[in-house]
PDB file of C-alpha atoms in Angstrom:
ATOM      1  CA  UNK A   1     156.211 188.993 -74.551  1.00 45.00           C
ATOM      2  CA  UNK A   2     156.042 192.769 -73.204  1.00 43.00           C
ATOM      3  CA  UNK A   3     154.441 192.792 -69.961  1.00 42.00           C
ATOM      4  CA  UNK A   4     153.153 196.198 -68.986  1.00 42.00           C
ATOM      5  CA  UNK A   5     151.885 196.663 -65.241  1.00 44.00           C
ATOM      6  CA  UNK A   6     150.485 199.860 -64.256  1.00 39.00           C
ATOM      7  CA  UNK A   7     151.904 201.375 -61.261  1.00 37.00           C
ATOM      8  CA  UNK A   8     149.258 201.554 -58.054  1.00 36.00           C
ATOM      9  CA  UNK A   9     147.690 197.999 -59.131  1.00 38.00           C
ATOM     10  CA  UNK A  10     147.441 195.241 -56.634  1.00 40.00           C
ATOM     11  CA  UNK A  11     148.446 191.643 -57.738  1.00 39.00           C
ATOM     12  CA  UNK A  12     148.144 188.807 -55.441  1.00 44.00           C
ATOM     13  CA  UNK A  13     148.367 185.656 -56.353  1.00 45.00           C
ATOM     14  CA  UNK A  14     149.322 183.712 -59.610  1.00 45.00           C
ATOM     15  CA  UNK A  15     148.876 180.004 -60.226  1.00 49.00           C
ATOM     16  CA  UNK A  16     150.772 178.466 -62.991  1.00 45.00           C
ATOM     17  CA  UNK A  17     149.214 175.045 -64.592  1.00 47.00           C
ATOM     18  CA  UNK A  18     152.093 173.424 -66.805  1.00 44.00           C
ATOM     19  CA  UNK A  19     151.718 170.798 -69.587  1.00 45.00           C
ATOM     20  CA  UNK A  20     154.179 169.062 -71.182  1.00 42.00           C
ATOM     21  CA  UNK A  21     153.280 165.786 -73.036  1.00 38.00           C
ATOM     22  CA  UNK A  22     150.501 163.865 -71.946  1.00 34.00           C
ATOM     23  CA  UNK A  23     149.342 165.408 -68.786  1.00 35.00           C
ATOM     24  CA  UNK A  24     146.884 163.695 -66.733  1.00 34.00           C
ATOM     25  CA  UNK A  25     143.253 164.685 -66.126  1.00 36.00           C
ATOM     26  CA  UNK A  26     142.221 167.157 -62.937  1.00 37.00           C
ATOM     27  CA  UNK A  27     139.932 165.790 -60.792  1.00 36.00           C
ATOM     28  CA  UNK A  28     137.789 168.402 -59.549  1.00 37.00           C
ATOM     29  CA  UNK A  29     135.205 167.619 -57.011  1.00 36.00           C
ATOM     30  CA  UNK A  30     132.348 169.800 -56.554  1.00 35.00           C
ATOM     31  CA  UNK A  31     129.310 169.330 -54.128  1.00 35.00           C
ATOM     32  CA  UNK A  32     126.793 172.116 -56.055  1.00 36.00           C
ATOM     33  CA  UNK A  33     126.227 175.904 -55.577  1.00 34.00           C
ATOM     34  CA  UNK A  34     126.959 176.992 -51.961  1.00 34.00           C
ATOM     35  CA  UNK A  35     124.985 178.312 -49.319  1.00 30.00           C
ATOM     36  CA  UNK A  36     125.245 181.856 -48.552  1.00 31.00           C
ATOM     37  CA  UNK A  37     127.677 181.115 -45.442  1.00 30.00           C
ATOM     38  CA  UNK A  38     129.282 178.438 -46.828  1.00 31.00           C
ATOM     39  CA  UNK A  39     130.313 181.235 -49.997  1.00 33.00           C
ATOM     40  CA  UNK A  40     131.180 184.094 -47.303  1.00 35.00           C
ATOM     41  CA  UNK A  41     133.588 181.546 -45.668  1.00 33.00           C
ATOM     42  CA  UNK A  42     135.558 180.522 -48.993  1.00 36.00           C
ATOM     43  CA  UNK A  43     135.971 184.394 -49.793  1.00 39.00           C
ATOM     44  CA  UNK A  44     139.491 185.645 -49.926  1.00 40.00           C
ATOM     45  CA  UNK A  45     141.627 187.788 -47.402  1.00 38.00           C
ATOM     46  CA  UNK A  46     139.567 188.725 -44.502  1.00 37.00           C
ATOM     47  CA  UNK A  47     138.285 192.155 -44.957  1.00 39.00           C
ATOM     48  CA  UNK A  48     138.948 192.593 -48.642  1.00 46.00           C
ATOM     49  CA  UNK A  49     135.617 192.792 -51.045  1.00 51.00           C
ATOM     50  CA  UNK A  50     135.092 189.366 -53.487  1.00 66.00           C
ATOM     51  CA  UNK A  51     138.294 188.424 -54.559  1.00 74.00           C
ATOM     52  CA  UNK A  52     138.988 188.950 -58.270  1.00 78.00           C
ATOM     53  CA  UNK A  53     141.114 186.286 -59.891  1.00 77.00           C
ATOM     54  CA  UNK A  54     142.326 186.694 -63.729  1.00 78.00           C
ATOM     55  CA  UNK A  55     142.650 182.754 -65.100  1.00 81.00           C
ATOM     56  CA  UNK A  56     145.039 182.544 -68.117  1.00 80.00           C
ATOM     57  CA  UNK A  57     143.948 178.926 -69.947  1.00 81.00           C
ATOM     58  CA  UNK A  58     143.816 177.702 -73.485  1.00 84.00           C
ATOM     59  CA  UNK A  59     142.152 174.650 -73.025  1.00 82.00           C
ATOM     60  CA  UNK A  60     139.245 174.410 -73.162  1.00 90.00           C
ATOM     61  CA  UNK A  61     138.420 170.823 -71.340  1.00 85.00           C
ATOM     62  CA  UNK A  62     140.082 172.365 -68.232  1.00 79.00           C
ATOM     63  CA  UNK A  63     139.358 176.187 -68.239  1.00 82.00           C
ATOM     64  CA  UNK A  64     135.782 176.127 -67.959  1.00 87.00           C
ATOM     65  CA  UNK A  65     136.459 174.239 -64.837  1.00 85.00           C
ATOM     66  CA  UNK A  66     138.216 176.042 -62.838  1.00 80.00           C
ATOM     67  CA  UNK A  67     136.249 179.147 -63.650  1.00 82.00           C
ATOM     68  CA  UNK A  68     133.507 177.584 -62.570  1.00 86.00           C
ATOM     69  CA  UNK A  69     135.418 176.080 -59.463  1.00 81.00           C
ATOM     70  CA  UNK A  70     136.870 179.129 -58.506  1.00 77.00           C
ATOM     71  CA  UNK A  71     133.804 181.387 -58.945  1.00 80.00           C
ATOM     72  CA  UNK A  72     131.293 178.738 -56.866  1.00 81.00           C
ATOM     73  CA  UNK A  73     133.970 179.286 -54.026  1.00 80.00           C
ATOM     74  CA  UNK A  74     133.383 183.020 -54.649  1.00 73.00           C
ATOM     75  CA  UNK A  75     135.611 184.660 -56.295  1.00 75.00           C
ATOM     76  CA  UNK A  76     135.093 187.255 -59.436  1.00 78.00           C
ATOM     77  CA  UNK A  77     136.836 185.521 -62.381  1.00 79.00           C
ATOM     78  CA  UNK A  78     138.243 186.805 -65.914  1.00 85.00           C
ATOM     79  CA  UNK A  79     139.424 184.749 -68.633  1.00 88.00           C
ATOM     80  CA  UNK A  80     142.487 185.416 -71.002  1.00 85.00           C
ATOM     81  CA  UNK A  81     142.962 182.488 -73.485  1.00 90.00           C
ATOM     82  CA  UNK A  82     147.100 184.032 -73.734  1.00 89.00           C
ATOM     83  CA  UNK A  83     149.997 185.937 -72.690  1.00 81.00           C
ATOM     84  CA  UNK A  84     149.061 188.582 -74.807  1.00 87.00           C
ATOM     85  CA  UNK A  85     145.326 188.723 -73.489  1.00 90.00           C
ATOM     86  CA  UNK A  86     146.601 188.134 -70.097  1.00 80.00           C
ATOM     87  CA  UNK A  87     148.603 191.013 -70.400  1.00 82.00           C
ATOM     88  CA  UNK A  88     146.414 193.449 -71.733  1.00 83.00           C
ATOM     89  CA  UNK A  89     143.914 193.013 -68.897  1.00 80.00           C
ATOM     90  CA  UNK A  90     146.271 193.019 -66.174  1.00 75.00           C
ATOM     91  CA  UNK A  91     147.531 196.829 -67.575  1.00 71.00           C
ATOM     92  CA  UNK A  92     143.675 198.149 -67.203  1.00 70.00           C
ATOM     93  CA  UNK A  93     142.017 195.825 -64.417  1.00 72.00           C
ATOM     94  CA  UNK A  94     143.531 195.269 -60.801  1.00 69.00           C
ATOM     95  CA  UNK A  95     143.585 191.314 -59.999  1.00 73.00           C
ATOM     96  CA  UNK A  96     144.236 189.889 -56.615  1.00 75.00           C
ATOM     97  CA  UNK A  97     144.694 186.708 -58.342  1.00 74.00           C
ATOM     98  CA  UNK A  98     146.111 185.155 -61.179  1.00 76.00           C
ATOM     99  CA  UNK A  99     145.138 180.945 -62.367  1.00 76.00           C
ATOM    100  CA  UNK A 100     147.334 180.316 -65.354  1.00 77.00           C
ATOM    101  CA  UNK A 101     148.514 177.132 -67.559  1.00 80.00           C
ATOM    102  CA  UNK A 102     152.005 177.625 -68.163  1.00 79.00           C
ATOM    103  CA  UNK A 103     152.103 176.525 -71.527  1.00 80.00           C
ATOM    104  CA  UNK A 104     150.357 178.784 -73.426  1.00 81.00           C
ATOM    105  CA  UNK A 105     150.066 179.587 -77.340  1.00 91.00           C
ATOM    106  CA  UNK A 106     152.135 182.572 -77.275  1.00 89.00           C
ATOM    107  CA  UNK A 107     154.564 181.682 -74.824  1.00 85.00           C
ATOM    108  CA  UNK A 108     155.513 179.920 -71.070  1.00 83.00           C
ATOM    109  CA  UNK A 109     153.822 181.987 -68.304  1.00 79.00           C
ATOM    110  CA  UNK A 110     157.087 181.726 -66.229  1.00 82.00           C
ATOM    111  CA  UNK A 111     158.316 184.975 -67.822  1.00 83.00           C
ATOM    112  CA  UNK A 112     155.017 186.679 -66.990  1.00 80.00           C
ATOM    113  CA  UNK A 113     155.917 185.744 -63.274  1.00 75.00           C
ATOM    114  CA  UNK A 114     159.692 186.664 -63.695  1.00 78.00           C
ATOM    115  CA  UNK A 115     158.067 190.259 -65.346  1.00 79.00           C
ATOM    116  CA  UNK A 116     155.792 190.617 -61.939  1.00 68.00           C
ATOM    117  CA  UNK A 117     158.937 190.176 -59.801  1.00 70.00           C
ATOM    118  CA  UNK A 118     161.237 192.372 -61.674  1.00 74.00           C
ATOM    119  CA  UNK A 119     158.495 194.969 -60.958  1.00 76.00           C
ATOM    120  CA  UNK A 120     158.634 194.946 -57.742  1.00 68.00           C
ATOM    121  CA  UNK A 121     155.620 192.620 -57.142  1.00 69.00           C
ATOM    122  CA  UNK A 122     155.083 190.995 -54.032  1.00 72.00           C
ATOM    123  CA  UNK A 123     152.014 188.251 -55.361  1.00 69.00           C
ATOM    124  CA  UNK A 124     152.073 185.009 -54.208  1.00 74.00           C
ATOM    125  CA  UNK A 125     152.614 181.985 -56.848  1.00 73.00           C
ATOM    126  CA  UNK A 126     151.075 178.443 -56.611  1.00 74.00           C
ATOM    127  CA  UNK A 127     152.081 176.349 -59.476  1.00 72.00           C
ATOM    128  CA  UNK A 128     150.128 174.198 -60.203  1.00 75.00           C
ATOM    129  CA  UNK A 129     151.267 170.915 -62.517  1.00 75.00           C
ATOM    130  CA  UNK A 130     151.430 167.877 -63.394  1.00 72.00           C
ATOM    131  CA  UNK A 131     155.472 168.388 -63.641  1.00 73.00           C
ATOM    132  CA  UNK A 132     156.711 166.725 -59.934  1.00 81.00           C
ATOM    133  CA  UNK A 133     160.367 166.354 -61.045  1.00 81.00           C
ATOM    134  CA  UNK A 134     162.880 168.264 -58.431  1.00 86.00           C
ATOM    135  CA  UNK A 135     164.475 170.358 -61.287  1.00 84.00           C
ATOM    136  CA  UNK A 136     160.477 171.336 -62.323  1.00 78.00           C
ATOM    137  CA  UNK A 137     159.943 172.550 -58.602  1.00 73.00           C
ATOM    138  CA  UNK A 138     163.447 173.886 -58.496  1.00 81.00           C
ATOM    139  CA  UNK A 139     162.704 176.197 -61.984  1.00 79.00           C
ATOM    140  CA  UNK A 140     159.520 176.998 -60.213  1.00 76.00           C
ATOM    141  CA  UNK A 141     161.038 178.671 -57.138  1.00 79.00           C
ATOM    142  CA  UNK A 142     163.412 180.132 -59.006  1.00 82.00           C
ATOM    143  CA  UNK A 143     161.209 181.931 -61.408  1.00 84.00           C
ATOM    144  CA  UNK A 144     159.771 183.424 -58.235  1.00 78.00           C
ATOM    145  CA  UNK A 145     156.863 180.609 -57.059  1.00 74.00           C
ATOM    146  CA  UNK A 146     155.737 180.219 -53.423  1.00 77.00           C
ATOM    147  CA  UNK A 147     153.944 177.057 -53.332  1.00 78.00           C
ATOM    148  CA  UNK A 148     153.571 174.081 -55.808  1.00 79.00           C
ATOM    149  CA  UNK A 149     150.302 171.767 -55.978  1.00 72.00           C
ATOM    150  CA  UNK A 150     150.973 168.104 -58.612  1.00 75.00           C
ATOM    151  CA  UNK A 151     147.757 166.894 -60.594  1.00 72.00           C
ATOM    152  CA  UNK A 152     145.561 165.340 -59.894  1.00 75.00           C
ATOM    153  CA  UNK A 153     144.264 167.183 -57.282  1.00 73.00           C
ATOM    154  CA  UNK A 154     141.006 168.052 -55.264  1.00 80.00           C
ATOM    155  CA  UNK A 155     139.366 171.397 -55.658  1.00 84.00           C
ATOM    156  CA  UNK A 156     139.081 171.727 -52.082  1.00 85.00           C
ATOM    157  CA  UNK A 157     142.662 172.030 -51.993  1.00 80.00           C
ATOM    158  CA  UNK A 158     143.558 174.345 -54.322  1.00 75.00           C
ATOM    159  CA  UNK A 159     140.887 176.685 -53.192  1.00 82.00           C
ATOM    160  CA  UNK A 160     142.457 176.119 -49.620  1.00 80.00           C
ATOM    161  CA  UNK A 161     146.028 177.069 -50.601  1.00 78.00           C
ATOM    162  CA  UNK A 162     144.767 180.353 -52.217  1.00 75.00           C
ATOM    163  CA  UNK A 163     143.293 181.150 -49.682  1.00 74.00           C
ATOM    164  CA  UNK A 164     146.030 179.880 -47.018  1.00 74.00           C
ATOM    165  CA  UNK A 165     148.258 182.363 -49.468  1.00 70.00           C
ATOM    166  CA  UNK A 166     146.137 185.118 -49.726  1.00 69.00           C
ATOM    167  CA  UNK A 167     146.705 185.448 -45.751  1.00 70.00           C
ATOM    168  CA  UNK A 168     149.872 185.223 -45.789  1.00 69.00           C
ATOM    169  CA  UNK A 169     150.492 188.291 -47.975  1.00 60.00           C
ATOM    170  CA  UNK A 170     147.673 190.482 -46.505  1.00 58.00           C
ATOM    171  CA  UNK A 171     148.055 193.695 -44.614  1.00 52.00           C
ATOM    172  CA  UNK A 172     146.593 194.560 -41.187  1.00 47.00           C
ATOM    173  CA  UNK A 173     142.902 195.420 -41.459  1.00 51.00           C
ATOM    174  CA  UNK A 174     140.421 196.895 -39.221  1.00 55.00           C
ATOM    175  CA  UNK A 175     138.620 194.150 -37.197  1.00 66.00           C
ATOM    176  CA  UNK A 176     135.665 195.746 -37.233  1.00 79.00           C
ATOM    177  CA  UNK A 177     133.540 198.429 -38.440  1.00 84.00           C
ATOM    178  CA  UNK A 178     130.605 200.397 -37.221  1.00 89.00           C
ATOM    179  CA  UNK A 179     128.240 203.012 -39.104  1.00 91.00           C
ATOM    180  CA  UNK A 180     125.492 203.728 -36.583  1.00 91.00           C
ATOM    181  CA  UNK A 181     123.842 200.747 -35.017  1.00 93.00           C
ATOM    182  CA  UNK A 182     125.282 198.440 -37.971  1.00 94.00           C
ATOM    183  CA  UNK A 183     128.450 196.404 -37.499  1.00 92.00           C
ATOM    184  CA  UNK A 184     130.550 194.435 -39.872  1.00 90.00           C
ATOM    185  CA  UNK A 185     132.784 191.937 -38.484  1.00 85.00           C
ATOM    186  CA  UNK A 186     135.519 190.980 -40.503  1.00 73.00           C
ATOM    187  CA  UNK A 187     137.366 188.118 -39.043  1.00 68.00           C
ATOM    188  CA  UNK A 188     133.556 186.319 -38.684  1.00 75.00           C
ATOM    189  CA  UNK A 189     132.265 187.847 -42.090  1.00 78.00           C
ATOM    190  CA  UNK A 190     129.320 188.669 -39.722  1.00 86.00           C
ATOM    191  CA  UNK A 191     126.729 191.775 -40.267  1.00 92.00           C
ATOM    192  CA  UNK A 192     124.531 192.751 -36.681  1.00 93.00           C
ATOM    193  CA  UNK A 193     122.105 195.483 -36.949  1.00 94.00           C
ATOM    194  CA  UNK A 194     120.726 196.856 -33.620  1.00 93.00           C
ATOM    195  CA  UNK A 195     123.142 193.480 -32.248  1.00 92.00           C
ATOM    196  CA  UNK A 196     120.912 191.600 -34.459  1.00 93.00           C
ATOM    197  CA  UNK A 197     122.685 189.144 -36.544  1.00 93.00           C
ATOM    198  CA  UNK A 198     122.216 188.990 -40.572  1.00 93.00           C
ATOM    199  CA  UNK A 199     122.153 186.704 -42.951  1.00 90.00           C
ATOM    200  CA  UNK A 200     123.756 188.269 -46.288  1.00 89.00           C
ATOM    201  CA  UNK A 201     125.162 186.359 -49.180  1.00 86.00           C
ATOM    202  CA  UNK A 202     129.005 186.969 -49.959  1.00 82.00           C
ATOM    203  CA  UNK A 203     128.034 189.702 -52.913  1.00 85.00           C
ATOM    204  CA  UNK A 204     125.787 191.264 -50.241  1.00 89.00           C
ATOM    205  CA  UNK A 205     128.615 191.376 -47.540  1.00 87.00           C
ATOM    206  CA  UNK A 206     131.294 192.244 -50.348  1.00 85.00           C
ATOM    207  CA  UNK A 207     128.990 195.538 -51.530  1.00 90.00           C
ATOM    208  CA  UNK A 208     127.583 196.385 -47.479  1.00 92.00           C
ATOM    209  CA  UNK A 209     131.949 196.490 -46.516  1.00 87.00           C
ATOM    210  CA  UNK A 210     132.708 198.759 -49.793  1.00 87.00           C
ATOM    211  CA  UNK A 211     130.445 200.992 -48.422  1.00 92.00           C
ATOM    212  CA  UNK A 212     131.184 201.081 -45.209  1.00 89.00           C
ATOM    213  CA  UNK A 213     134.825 201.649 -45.884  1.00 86.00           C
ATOM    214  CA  UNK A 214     133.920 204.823 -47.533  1.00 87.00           C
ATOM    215  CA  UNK A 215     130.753 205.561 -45.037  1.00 88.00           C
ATOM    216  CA  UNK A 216     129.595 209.053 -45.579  1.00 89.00           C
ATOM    217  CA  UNK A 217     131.645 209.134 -49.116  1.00 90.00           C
ATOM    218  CA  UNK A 218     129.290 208.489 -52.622  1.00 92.00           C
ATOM    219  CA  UNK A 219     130.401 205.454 -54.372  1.00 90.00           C
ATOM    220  CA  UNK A 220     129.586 204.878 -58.093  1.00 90.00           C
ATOM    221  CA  UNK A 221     127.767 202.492 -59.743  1.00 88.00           C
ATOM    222  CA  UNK A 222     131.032 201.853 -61.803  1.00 85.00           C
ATOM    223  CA  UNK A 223     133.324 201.566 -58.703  1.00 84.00           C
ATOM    224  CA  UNK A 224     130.958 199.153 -57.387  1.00 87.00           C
ATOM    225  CA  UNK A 225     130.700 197.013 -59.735  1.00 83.00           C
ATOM    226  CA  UNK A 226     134.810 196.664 -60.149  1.00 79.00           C
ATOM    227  CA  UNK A 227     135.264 196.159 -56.546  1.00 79.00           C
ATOM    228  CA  UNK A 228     132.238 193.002 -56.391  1.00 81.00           C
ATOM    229  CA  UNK A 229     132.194 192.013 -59.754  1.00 77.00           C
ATOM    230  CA  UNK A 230     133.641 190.298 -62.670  1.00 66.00           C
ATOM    231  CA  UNK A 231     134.705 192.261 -66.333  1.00 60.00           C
ATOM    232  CA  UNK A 232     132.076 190.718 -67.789  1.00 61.00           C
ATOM    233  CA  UNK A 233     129.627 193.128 -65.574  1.00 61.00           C
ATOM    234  CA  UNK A 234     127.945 195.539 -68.202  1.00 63.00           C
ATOM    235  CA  UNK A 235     128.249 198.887 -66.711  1.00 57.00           C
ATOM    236  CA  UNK A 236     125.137 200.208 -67.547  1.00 60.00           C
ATOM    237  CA  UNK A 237     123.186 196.773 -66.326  1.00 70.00           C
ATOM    238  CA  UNK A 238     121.108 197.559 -63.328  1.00 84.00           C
ATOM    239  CA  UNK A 239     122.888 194.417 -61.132  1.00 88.00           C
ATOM    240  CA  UNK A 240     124.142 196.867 -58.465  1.00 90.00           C
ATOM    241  CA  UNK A 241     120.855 198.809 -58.198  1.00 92.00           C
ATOM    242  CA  UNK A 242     118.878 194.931 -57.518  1.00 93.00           C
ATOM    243  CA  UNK A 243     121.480 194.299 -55.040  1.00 93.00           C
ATOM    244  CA  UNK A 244     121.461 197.646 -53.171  1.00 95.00           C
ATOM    245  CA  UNK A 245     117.450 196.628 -53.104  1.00 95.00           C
ATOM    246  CA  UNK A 246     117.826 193.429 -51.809  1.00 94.00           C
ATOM    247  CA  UNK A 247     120.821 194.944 -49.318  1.00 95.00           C
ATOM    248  CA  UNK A 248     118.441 197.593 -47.909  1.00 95.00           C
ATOM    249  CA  UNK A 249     115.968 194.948 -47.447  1.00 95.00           C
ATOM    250  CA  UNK A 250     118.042 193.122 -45.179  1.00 94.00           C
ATOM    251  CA  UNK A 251     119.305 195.770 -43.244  1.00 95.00           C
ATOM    252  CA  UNK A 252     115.762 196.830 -42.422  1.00 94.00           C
ATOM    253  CA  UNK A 253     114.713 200.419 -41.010  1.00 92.00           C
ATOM    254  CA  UNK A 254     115.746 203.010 -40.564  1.00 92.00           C
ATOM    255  CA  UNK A 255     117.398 203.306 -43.814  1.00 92.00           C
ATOM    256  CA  UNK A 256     121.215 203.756 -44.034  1.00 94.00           C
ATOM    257  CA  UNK A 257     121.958 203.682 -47.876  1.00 95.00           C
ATOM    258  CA  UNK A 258     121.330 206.874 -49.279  1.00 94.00           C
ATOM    259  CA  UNK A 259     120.648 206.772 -53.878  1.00 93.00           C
ATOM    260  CA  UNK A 260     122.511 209.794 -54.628  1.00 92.00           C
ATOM    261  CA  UNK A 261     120.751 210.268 -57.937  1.00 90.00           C
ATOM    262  CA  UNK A 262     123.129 210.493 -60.658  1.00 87.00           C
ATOM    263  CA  UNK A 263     126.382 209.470 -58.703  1.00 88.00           C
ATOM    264  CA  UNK A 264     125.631 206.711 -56.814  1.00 92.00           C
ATOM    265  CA  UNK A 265     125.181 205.850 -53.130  1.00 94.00           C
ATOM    266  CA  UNK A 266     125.787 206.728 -50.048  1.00 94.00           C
ATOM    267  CA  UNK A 267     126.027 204.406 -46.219  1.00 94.00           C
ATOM    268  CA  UNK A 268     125.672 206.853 -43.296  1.00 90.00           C
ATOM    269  CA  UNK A 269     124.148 206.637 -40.009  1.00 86.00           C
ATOM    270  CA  UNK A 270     120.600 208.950 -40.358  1.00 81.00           C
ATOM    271  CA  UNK A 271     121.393 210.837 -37.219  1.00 78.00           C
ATOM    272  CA  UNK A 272     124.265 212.109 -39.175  1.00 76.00           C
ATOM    273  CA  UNK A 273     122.665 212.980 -42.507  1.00 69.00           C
ATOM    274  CA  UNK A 274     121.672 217.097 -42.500  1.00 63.00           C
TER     275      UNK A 274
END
């Protein structure tokens, strides 16, 4: 396998299913779609937009799964069914995550995680398998792993550990920011207005903070939607423009996100706007 990573991308972390022989069932639990909060909570590193996660699965009993697990808790997920797929959208899309079986059809995802290291990556790895043998763990560390979770195991967590790891490896970020009378609290994932408090859904915060990082700056419809959303996001579908309607609804008057037409938009405070 040839594992190209383009310089400047930011991997975080990887999780490595293995299979060998019969391996037993995951049990999953799930408890429905979550509330607003509840989804703003599960989110990834505090202060980063939705967490993208790349899962690299062949089977199809188990992939759909955690997909679906993984996205209910939040996160913007992409599918690769291979080595070769995985490896072809980790050279033109930026992950923060990676969920992969390590048994795959062309190959044993270990080397893709021996590939990361040798470039200088710094991403996490859970693996996650049904292998609980020392000399399994040991091969795991080895390879470059930071954490190891045995099937069967509860969703809750998994989605706790990647999160737990996600921590771990993140930066120093602004507490806070401010653009006029509108605050976004990081640490909280809370939104006041005028020191009124708002109720946004995690794709609402995840667009408001993008914006606010850049306040005064256009961002694209196209940036947009790779910062919040999955590949999957047609580029020329109007999802960001219903959300930026739904956004500016919620932050009420006066208005503070300018439609650049033809670019994109624009969050400044309106006693700063010519």
């Amino acid at each position: 396998m040839t594992t190209s990573l383009r310089k400047g991308h930011h991997y975080g972390i990887v999780l490595i299913a293995t299979a060998a022989g019969t391996v037993p069932l995951v049990r999953v639990r799930f408890t429905g779609a979550a509330r607003p909060a509840e989804r703003e909570a599960d989110l990834g590193p505090v202060g980063s937009p939705v967490v993208r996660v790349l899962v690299i699965e062949d089977d199809a009993g188990l992939a759909p799964v955690v997909v679906r697990g993984l996205r209910e808790a939040g996160f913007a997920v992409d599918l690769a069914g291979d080595l070769a797929e995985a490896d072809l959208k980790l050279a033109v899309n930026a992950y923060d995550c990676m969920v992969a079986d390590r048994s795959l059809p062309d190959g044993d995802a270990l080397t893709l995680v021996a590939a990361l290291r040798r470039a200088g990556s710094r991403l996490p790895v859970l693996l996650l398998t049904a292998l609980d043998a020392v000399a399994d763990r040991v091969a795991g560390f080895e390879h470059g792993a930071d954490d190891y979770l045995v099937k069967p195991f509860a969703f809750a967590e998994l989605n706790a550990r990647v999160r737990a790891l996600c921590r771990r490896d993140q930066p120093a970020r602004l507490p806070e920011l401010r653009v006029g009378d509108l605050e976004l609290d990081f640490p909280r994932r809370r939104v006041r207005r005028a020191g009124v408090l708002l109720t946004l859904t995690a794709k609402e915060f995840a667009v408001l903070e993008v914006l606010m990082l850049r306040a005064g700056e256009v961002v694209t419809r196209s940036e947009l939607i790779e910062r919040c959303w999955d590949e999957h996001t047609e580029p020329l579908s109007n999802v960001v423009d219903v959300l930026i309607g739904q956004l500016r609804r919620r932050l009420g008057p006066p208005e503070l996100i300018e439609t650049v037409r033809g670019a994109g938009y624009r969050l400044a405070d309106p006693a700063d706007r010519p």
